[in-house]
Amino acid sequence: MADLPIITDAAAPLPDGEASLAAVRRQADNCRACPLWEHATQTVFGEGPAHAAVMLVGEQPGDQEDVAGRPFVGPAGRILDRALAAAGIDRDDVFVTNAVKHFKFLQRGKRRIHSKPNASEIRACRPWLARERRLVRPRAVAAMGATAVLGVFGEAMPIAKNRGRLIELEPEGVAIVTVHPSFLLRLLPDKARQDEEFAALVRDLGLLRPFLAHAA
């Protein structure tokens, strides 16, 4: 099959009318909109129900996600799974993705150390996230971490000031902002602080549960 053209306009129609996640995923595999593709193993696209009521947006793939080609399968993903379960949400019911689709890292010997995407890299990936939102049409979106907030809203927003409430999200729906699960990993060995932040993450994710219940 011939390569699909790269879509830079999130509102443009898909070729041959293939308005599907599978078509967009194939396009994203060939994305060269920023330099991150050169060293990443592969594009890591979102996954989950095609018309999920809730979409979770993380920051970028980590080392294990880059190898597996799936979002949130590493240590941060395990924390997310625990937090979702504690909030009464089944991960299989939500669409999980990242604001940036390629792993950005620094090579340190055999290790690949996570490196924060810059604003231009986040902007370059926004059309893919916009595509996912247009096709899935979630009623609620969770932006987890500063990179995700910038990817979802197009502007920076302080998480501490805005978490714990529903925020109107254009063109339709609502969003919440919260920390990225990997933030909790950085809190060790302060177990008390980690437990406190985990409880706050569970409370934030709990705001999404009514949207799933309504959809069911």
PDB file of C-alpha atoms in Angstrom:
ATOM      1  CA  MET A   1       0.000   0.000   0.000  1.00  0.00           C
ATOM      2  CA  ALA A   2       1.316   3.451  -0.878  1.00  0.00           C
ATOM      3  CA  ASP A   3       2.309   5.753   1.941  1.00  0.00           C
ATOM      4  CA  LEU A   4      -0.415   8.142   3.017  1.00  0.00           C
ATOM      5  CA  PRO A   5       0.481  11.834   2.809  1.00  0.00           C
ATOM      6  CA  ILE A   6       1.347  13.639   6.014  1.00  0.00           C
ATOM      7  CA  ILE A   7      -1.518  15.748   7.324  1.00  0.00           C
ATOM      8  CA  THR A   8      -0.444  19.024   8.911  1.00  0.00           C
ATOM      9  CA  ASP A   9      -3.940  20.555   9.025  1.00  0.00           C
ATOM     10  CA  ALA A  10      -6.017  18.831  11.703  1.00  0.00           C
ATOM     11  CA  ALA A  11      -9.253  19.914   9.975  1.00  0.00           C
ATOM     12  CA  ALA A  12      -8.326  18.573   6.536  1.00  0.00           C
ATOM     13  CA  PRO A  13     -10.168  15.473   5.280  1.00  0.00           C
ATOM     14  CA  LEU A  14      -8.388  12.151   5.187  1.00  0.00           C
ATOM     15  CA  PRO A  15      -7.524  10.778   1.729  1.00  0.00           C
ATOM     16  CA  ASP A  16     -10.155   8.548   0.143  1.00  0.00           C
ATOM     17  CA  GLY A  17     -12.539   9.374   2.988  1.00  0.00           C
ATOM     18  CA  GLU A  18     -10.752   7.022   5.408  1.00  0.00           C
ATOM     19  CA  ALA A  19     -11.816   8.877   8.530  1.00  0.00           C
ATOM     20  CA  SER A  20     -10.482   6.241  10.877  1.00  0.00           C
ATOM     21  CA  LEU A  21      -7.893   5.935  13.599  1.00  0.00           C
ATOM     22  CA  ALA A  22      -6.154   3.234  11.580  1.00  0.00           C
ATOM     23  CA  ALA A  23      -5.621   5.648   8.689  1.00  0.00           C
ATOM     24  CA  VAL A  24      -4.283   8.390  10.941  1.00  0.00           C
ATOM     25  CA  ARG A  25      -2.034   5.901  12.713  1.00  0.00           C
ATOM     26  CA  ARG A  26      -0.504   4.920   9.367  1.00  0.00           C
ATOM     27  CA  GLN A  27       0.085   8.582   8.573  1.00  0.00           C
ATOM     28  CA  ALA A  28       1.708   9.210  11.936  1.00  0.00           C
ATOM     29  CA  ASP A  29       4.136   6.335  11.300  1.00  0.00           C
ATOM     30  CA  ASN A  30       5.680   8.478   8.558  1.00  0.00           C
ATOM     31  CA  CYS A  31       5.685  11.803  10.401  1.00  0.00           C
ATOM     32  CA  ARG A  32       8.774  13.957   9.872  1.00  0.00           C
ATOM     33  CA  ALA A  33       7.351  17.196  11.294  1.00  0.00           C
ATOM     34  CA  CYS A  34      10.138  17.473  13.893  1.00  0.00           C
ATOM     35  CA  PRO A  35      13.547  15.800  14.379  1.00  0.00           C
ATOM     36  CA  LEU A  36      12.441  13.357  17.098  1.00  0.00           C
ATOM     37  CA  TRP A  37      11.636  10.564  14.619  1.00  0.00           C
ATOM     38  CA  GLU A  38      15.316  10.219  13.678  1.00  0.00           C
ATOM     39  CA  HIS A  39      16.377   8.491  16.895  1.00  0.00           C
ATOM     40  CA  ALA A  40      13.113   7.039  18.199  1.00  0.00           C
ATOM     41  CA  THR A  41      12.343   3.387  17.461  1.00  0.00           C
ATOM     42  CA  GLN A  42       8.851   4.145  16.187  1.00  0.00           C
ATOM     43  CA  THR A  43       5.822   6.385  16.455  1.00  0.00           C
ATOM     44  CA  VAL A  44       3.744   5.596  19.541  1.00  0.00           C
ATOM     45  CA  PHE A  45       0.122   6.346  18.700  1.00  0.00           C
ATOM     46  CA  GLY A  46      -2.872   6.227  21.012  1.00  0.00           C
ATOM     47  CA  GLU A  47      -4.920   3.137  21.753  1.00  0.00           C
ATOM     48  CA  GLY A  48      -8.312   2.313  23.189  1.00  0.00           C
ATOM     49  CA  PRO A  49     -11.979   2.260  22.158  1.00  0.00           C
ATOM     50  CA  ALA A  50     -12.581   4.151  18.909  1.00  0.00           C
ATOM     51  CA  HIS A  51     -15.353   6.207  20.512  1.00  0.00           C
ATOM     52  CA  ALA A  52     -14.260   6.340  24.134  1.00  0.00           C
ATOM     53  CA  ALA A  53     -16.014   8.882  26.334  1.00  0.00           C
ATOM     54  CA  VAL A  54     -12.719   9.691  28.064  1.00  0.00           C
ATOM     55  CA  MET A  55      -9.256  10.341  26.611  1.00  0.00           C
ATOM     56  CA  LEU A  56      -6.107  10.372  28.755  1.00  0.00           C
ATOM     57  CA  VAL A  57      -3.223  12.408  27.323  1.00  0.00           C
ATOM     58  CA  GLY A  58       0.275  11.901  28.689  1.00  0.00           C
ATOM     59  CA  GLU A  59       3.451  13.738  27.753  1.00  0.00           C
ATOM     60  CA  GLN A  60       5.561  11.460  25.529  1.00  0.00           C
ATOM     61  CA  PRO A  61       6.529   7.784  25.236  1.00  0.00           C
ATOM     62  CA  GLY A  62       9.204   6.520  27.570  1.00  0.00           C
ATOM     63  CA  ASP A  63      11.900   3.939  26.852  1.00  0.00           C
ATOM     64  CA  GLN A  64       9.598   0.914  27.205  1.00  0.00           C
ATOM     65  CA  GLU A  65       6.789   2.572  25.248  1.00  0.00           C
ATOM     66  CA  ASP A  66       9.207   3.401  22.433  1.00  0.00           C
ATOM     67  CA  VAL A  67      10.241  -0.250  22.168  1.00  0.00           C
ATOM     68  CA  ALA A  68       6.730  -1.687  22.524  1.00  0.00           C
ATOM     69  CA  GLY A  69       5.004   0.909  20.333  1.00  0.00           C
ATOM     70  CA  ARG A  70       2.232   1.356  22.931  1.00  0.00           C
ATOM     71  CA  PRO A  71       1.517   4.170  25.406  1.00  0.00           C
ATOM     72  CA  PHE A  72       1.854   3.792  29.175  1.00  0.00           C
ATOM     73  CA  VAL A  73       3.310   0.284  29.402  1.00  0.00           C
ATOM     74  CA  GLY A  74       6.310   1.200  31.588  1.00  0.00           C
ATOM     75  CA  PRO A  75       6.630   2.224  35.262  1.00  0.00           C
ATOM     76  CA  ALA A  76       4.469   5.343  34.827  1.00  0.00           C
ATOM     77  CA  GLY A  77       1.859   3.193  33.117  1.00  0.00           C
ATOM     78  CA  ARG A  78       1.717   0.879  36.110  1.00  0.00           C
ATOM     79  CA  ILE A  79       1.084   3.850  38.395  1.00  0.00           C
ATOM     80  CA  LEU A  80      -1.622   5.061  36.017  1.00  0.00           C
ATOM     81  CA  ASP A  81      -3.268   1.625  36.054  1.00  0.00           C
ATOM     82  CA  ARG A  82      -3.307   1.646  39.860  1.00  0.00           C
ATOM     83  CA  ALA A  83      -4.722   5.176  39.988  1.00  0.00           C
ATOM     84  CA  LEU A  84      -7.437   4.360  37.438  1.00  0.00           C
ATOM     85  CA  ALA A  85      -8.445   1.268  39.399  1.00  0.00           C
ATOM     86  CA  ALA A  86      -8.567   3.270  42.634  1.00  0.00           C
ATOM     87  CA  ALA A  87     -10.746   5.860  40.878  1.00  0.00           C
ATOM     88  CA  GLY A  88     -13.143   3.151  39.700  1.00  0.00           C
ATOM     89  CA  ILE A  89     -12.155   3.444  36.031  1.00  0.00           C
ATOM     90  CA  ASP A  90     -11.354   0.511  33.750  1.00  0.00           C
ATOM     91  CA  ARG A  91      -8.390   1.349  31.513  1.00  0.00           C
ATOM     92  CA  ASP A  92     -10.012  -0.682  28.730  1.00  0.00           C
ATOM     93  CA  ASP A  93     -12.816   1.896  28.634  1.00  0.00           C
ATOM     94  CA  VAL A  94     -10.592   4.920  27.935  1.00  0.00           C
ATOM     95  CA  PHE A  95      -8.437   6.049  25.016  1.00  0.00           C
ATOM     96  CA  VAL A  96      -4.820   6.562  26.102  1.00  0.00           C
ATOM     97  CA  THR A  97      -2.334   8.628  24.118  1.00  0.00           C
ATOM     98  CA  ASN A  98       0.492  11.180  24.416  1.00  0.00           C
ATOM     99  CA  ALA A  99       0.909  14.785  23.351  1.00  0.00           C
ATOM    100  CA  VAL A 100       4.211  13.877  21.643  1.00  0.00           C
ATOM    101  CA  LYS A 101       4.366  10.636  19.664  1.00  0.00           C
ATOM    102  CA  HIS A 102       8.137  10.015  19.612  1.00  0.00           C
ATOM    103  CA  PHE A 103      10.500   9.313  22.505  1.00  0.00           C
ATOM    104  CA  LYS A 104      12.965  12.151  23.154  1.00  0.00           C
ATOM    105  CA  PHE A 105      16.023  11.074  25.077  1.00  0.00           C
ATOM    106  CA  LEU A 106      19.703  11.565  25.818  1.00  0.00           C
ATOM    107  CA  GLN A 107      22.009   8.582  25.366  1.00  0.00           C
ATOM    108  CA  ARG A 108      24.062   7.800  28.469  1.00  0.00           C
ATOM    109  CA  GLY A 109      26.110   4.698  27.698  1.00  0.00           C
ATOM    110  CA  LYS A 110      23.543   1.958  27.104  1.00  0.00           C
ATOM    111  CA  ARG A 111      20.795   3.905  28.876  1.00  0.00           C
ATOM    112  CA  ARG A 112      18.354   6.290  27.218  1.00  0.00           C
ATOM    113  CA  ILE A 113      17.427   9.111  29.591  1.00  0.00           C
ATOM    114  CA  HIS A 114      14.093  10.883  29.136  1.00  0.00           C
ATOM    115  CA  SER A 115      14.427  14.457  27.828  1.00  0.00           C
ATOM    116  CA  LYS A 116      11.560  16.952  27.966  1.00  0.00           C
ATOM    117  CA  PRO A 117      10.080  17.914  24.555  1.00  0.00           C
ATOM    118  CA  ASN A 118      10.358  21.591  23.698  1.00  0.00           C
ATOM    119  CA  ALA A 119       7.504  23.851  22.590  1.00  0.00           C
ATOM    120  CA  SER A 120       8.196  23.441  18.866  1.00  0.00           C
ATOM    121  CA  GLU A 121       8.171  19.630  19.155  1.00  0.00           C
ATOM    122  CA  ILE A 122       4.890  19.751  21.060  1.00  0.00           C
ATOM    123  CA  ARG A 123       3.380  22.057  18.427  1.00  0.00           C
ATOM    124  CA  ALA A 124       4.561  19.753  15.650  1.00  0.00           C
ATOM    125  CA  CYS A 125       2.610  16.886  17.233  1.00  0.00           C
ATOM    126  CA  ARG A 126      -0.576  18.820  17.988  1.00  0.00           C
ATOM    127  CA  PRO A 127      -2.222  17.911  14.632  1.00  0.00           C
ATOM    128  CA  TRP A 128      -1.980  14.214  15.527  1.00  0.00           C
ATOM    129  CA  LEU A 129      -3.572  14.789  18.928  1.00  0.00           C
ATOM    130  CA  ALA A 130      -6.253  16.943  17.294  1.00  0.00           C
ATOM    131  CA  ARG A 131      -6.920  14.115  14.842  1.00  0.00           C
ATOM    132  CA  GLU A 132      -7.324  11.628  17.662  1.00  0.00           C
ATOM    133  CA  ARG A 133      -9.768  13.932  19.412  1.00  0.00           C
ATOM    134  CA  ARG A 134     -11.769  14.518  16.230  1.00  0.00           C
ATOM    135  CA  LEU A 135     -12.110  10.798  15.553  1.00  0.00           C
ATOM    136  CA  VAL A 136     -12.636   9.521  19.095  1.00  0.00           C
ATOM    137  CA  ARG A 137     -14.756  12.538  20.138  1.00  0.00           C
ATOM    138  CA  PRO A 138     -14.274  12.072  23.894  1.00  0.00           C
ATOM    139  CA  ARG A 139     -16.587  13.959  26.213  1.00  0.00           C
ATOM    140  CA  ALA A 140     -13.760  14.468  28.710  1.00  0.00           C
ATOM    141  CA  VAL A 141      -9.969  14.721  28.314  1.00  0.00           C
ATOM    142  CA  ALA A 142      -7.311  14.426  31.016  1.00  0.00           C
ATOM    143  CA  ALA A 143      -4.101  16.362  30.356  1.00  0.00           C
ATOM    144  CA  MET A 144      -1.443  14.725  32.535  1.00  0.00           C
ATOM    145  CA  GLY A 145       1.681  16.821  32.937  1.00  0.00           C
ATOM    146  CA  ALA A 146       2.842  20.182  31.560  1.00  0.00           C
ATOM    147  CA  THR A 147       3.627  18.834  28.085  1.00  0.00           C
ATOM    148  CA  ALA A 148       0.155  17.318  27.858  1.00  0.00           C
ATOM    149  CA  VAL A 149      -1.444  20.570  29.013  1.00  0.00           C
ATOM    150  CA  LEU A 150       0.360  22.478  26.259  1.00  0.00           C
ATOM    151  CA  GLY A 151      -0.601  19.840  23.708  1.00  0.00           C
ATOM    152  CA  VAL A 152      -4.274  19.807  24.689  1.00  0.00           C
ATOM    153  CA  PHE A 153      -4.892  23.511  25.299  1.00  0.00           C
ATOM    154  CA  GLY A 154      -2.228  25.091  23.103  1.00  0.00           C
ATOM    155  CA  GLU A 155      -0.962  27.137  26.035  1.00  0.00           C
ATOM    156  CA  ALA A 156       0.750  26.590  29.361  1.00  0.00           C
ATOM    157  CA  MET A 157      -1.426  26.351  32.478  1.00  0.00           C
ATOM    158  CA  PRO A 158      -0.221  25.853  36.067  1.00  0.00           C
ATOM    159  CA  ILE A 159      -1.336  22.396  37.132  1.00  0.00           C
ATOM    160  CA  ALA A 160      -1.531  23.107  40.871  1.00  0.00           C
ATOM    161  CA  LYS A 161      -3.854  26.056  40.284  1.00  0.00           C
ATOM    162  CA  ASN A 162      -6.156  24.300  37.813  1.00  0.00           C
ATOM    163  CA  ARG A 163      -6.382  20.690  38.951  1.00  0.00           C
ATOM    164  CA  GLY A 164      -9.444  19.357  40.726  1.00  0.00           C
ATOM    165  CA  ARG A 165     -11.999  20.983  38.424  1.00  0.00           C
ATOM    166  CA  LEU A 166     -13.561  20.588  34.997  1.00  0.00           C
ATOM    167  CA  ILE A 167     -12.366  23.038  32.342  1.00  0.00           C
ATOM    168  CA  GLU A 168     -14.269  23.781  29.144  1.00  0.00           C
ATOM    169  CA  LEU A 169     -12.392  22.480  26.123  1.00  0.00           C
ATOM    170  CA  GLU A 170     -12.911  23.644  22.557  1.00  0.00           C
ATOM    171  CA  PRO A 171     -14.461  22.646  20.208  1.00  0.00           C
ATOM    172  CA  GLU A 172     -16.539  20.517  22.572  1.00  0.00           C
ATOM    173  CA  GLY A 173     -16.276  18.674  25.852  1.00  0.00           C
ATOM    174  CA  VAL A 174     -14.379  19.327  29.074  1.00  0.00           C
ATOM    175  CA  ALA A 175     -10.914  18.599  30.399  1.00  0.00           C
ATOM    176  CA  ILE A 176      -9.036  18.177  33.626  1.00  0.00           C
ATOM    177  CA  VAL A 177      -5.373  18.847  34.279  1.00  0.00           C
ATOM    178  CA  THR A 178      -3.313  16.746  36.640  1.00  0.00           C
ATOM    179  CA  VAL A 179       0.239  15.541  37.181  1.00  0.00           C
ATOM    180  CA  HIS A 180       1.852  12.936  34.985  1.00  0.00           C
ATOM    181  CA  PRO A 181       2.132   9.561  36.768  1.00  0.00           C
ATOM    182  CA  SER A 182       5.920   9.665  36.341  1.00  0.00           C
ATOM    183  CA  PHE A 183       5.960  12.613  38.764  1.00  0.00           C
ATOM    184  CA  LEU A 184       5.195  10.152  41.551  1.00  0.00           C
ATOM    185  CA  LEU A 185       8.253   8.081  40.651  1.00  0.00           C
ATOM    186  CA  ARG A 186      10.459  11.085  41.275  1.00  0.00           C
ATOM    187  CA  LEU A 187       9.148  11.515  44.827  1.00  0.00           C
ATOM    188  CA  LEU A 188      10.835   8.427  46.269  1.00  0.00           C
ATOM    189  CA  PRO A 189      12.171   7.801  48.860  1.00  0.00           C
ATOM    190  CA  ASP A 190       9.585  10.210  50.352  1.00  0.00           C
ATOM    191  CA  LYS A 191       6.848   7.558  50.612  1.00  0.00           C
ATOM    192  CA  ALA A 192       4.460   9.810  52.542  1.00  0.00           C
ATOM    193  CA  ARG A 193       4.642  12.498  49.849  1.00  0.00           C
ATOM    194  CA  GLN A 194       4.206   9.885  47.116  1.00  0.00           C
ATOM    195  CA  ASP A 195       1.109   8.483  48.847  1.00  0.00           C
ATOM    196  CA  GLU A 196      -0.305  11.996  49.161  1.00  0.00           C
ATOM    197  CA  GLU A 197       0.243  12.743  45.476  1.00  0.00           C
ATOM    198  CA  PHE A 198      -1.173   9.374  44.453  1.00  0.00           C
ATOM    199  CA  ALA A 199      -4.370  10.146  46.376  1.00  0.00           C
ATOM    200  CA  ALA A 200      -4.574  13.540  44.636  1.00  0.00           C
ATOM    201  CA  LEU A 201      -4.143  11.873  41.228  1.00  0.00           C
ATOM    202  CA  VAL A 202      -6.930   9.427  42.076  1.00  0.00           C
ATOM    203  CA  ARG A 203      -9.205  12.327  43.041  1.00  0.00           C
ATOM    204  CA  ASP A 204      -8.457  14.086  39.761  1.00  0.00           C
ATOM    205  CA  LEU A 205      -9.144  10.985  37.678  1.00  0.00           C
ATOM    206  CA  GLY A 206     -12.340  10.411  39.651  1.00  0.00           C
ATOM    207  CA  LEU A 207     -13.764  13.539  37.997  1.00  0.00           C
ATOM    208  CA  LEU A 208     -13.875  11.525  34.754  1.00  0.00           C
ATOM    209  CA  ARG A 209     -15.932   8.627  36.079  1.00  0.00           C
ATOM    210  CA  PRO A 210     -19.380  10.231  35.530  1.00  0.00           C
ATOM    211  CA  PHE A 211     -18.637  10.638  31.815  1.00  0.00           C
ATOM    212  CA  LEU A 212     -17.946   6.920  31.494  1.00  0.00           C
ATOM    213  CA  ALA A 213     -21.054   6.066  33.508  1.00  0.00           C
ATOM    214  CA  HIS A 214     -23.201   8.282  31.274  1.00  0.00           C
ATOM    215  CA  ALA A 215     -21.753   6.682  28.133  1.00  0.00           C
ATOM    216  CA  ALA A 216     -22.506   3.194  29.483  1.00  0.00           C
TER     217      ALA A 216
END
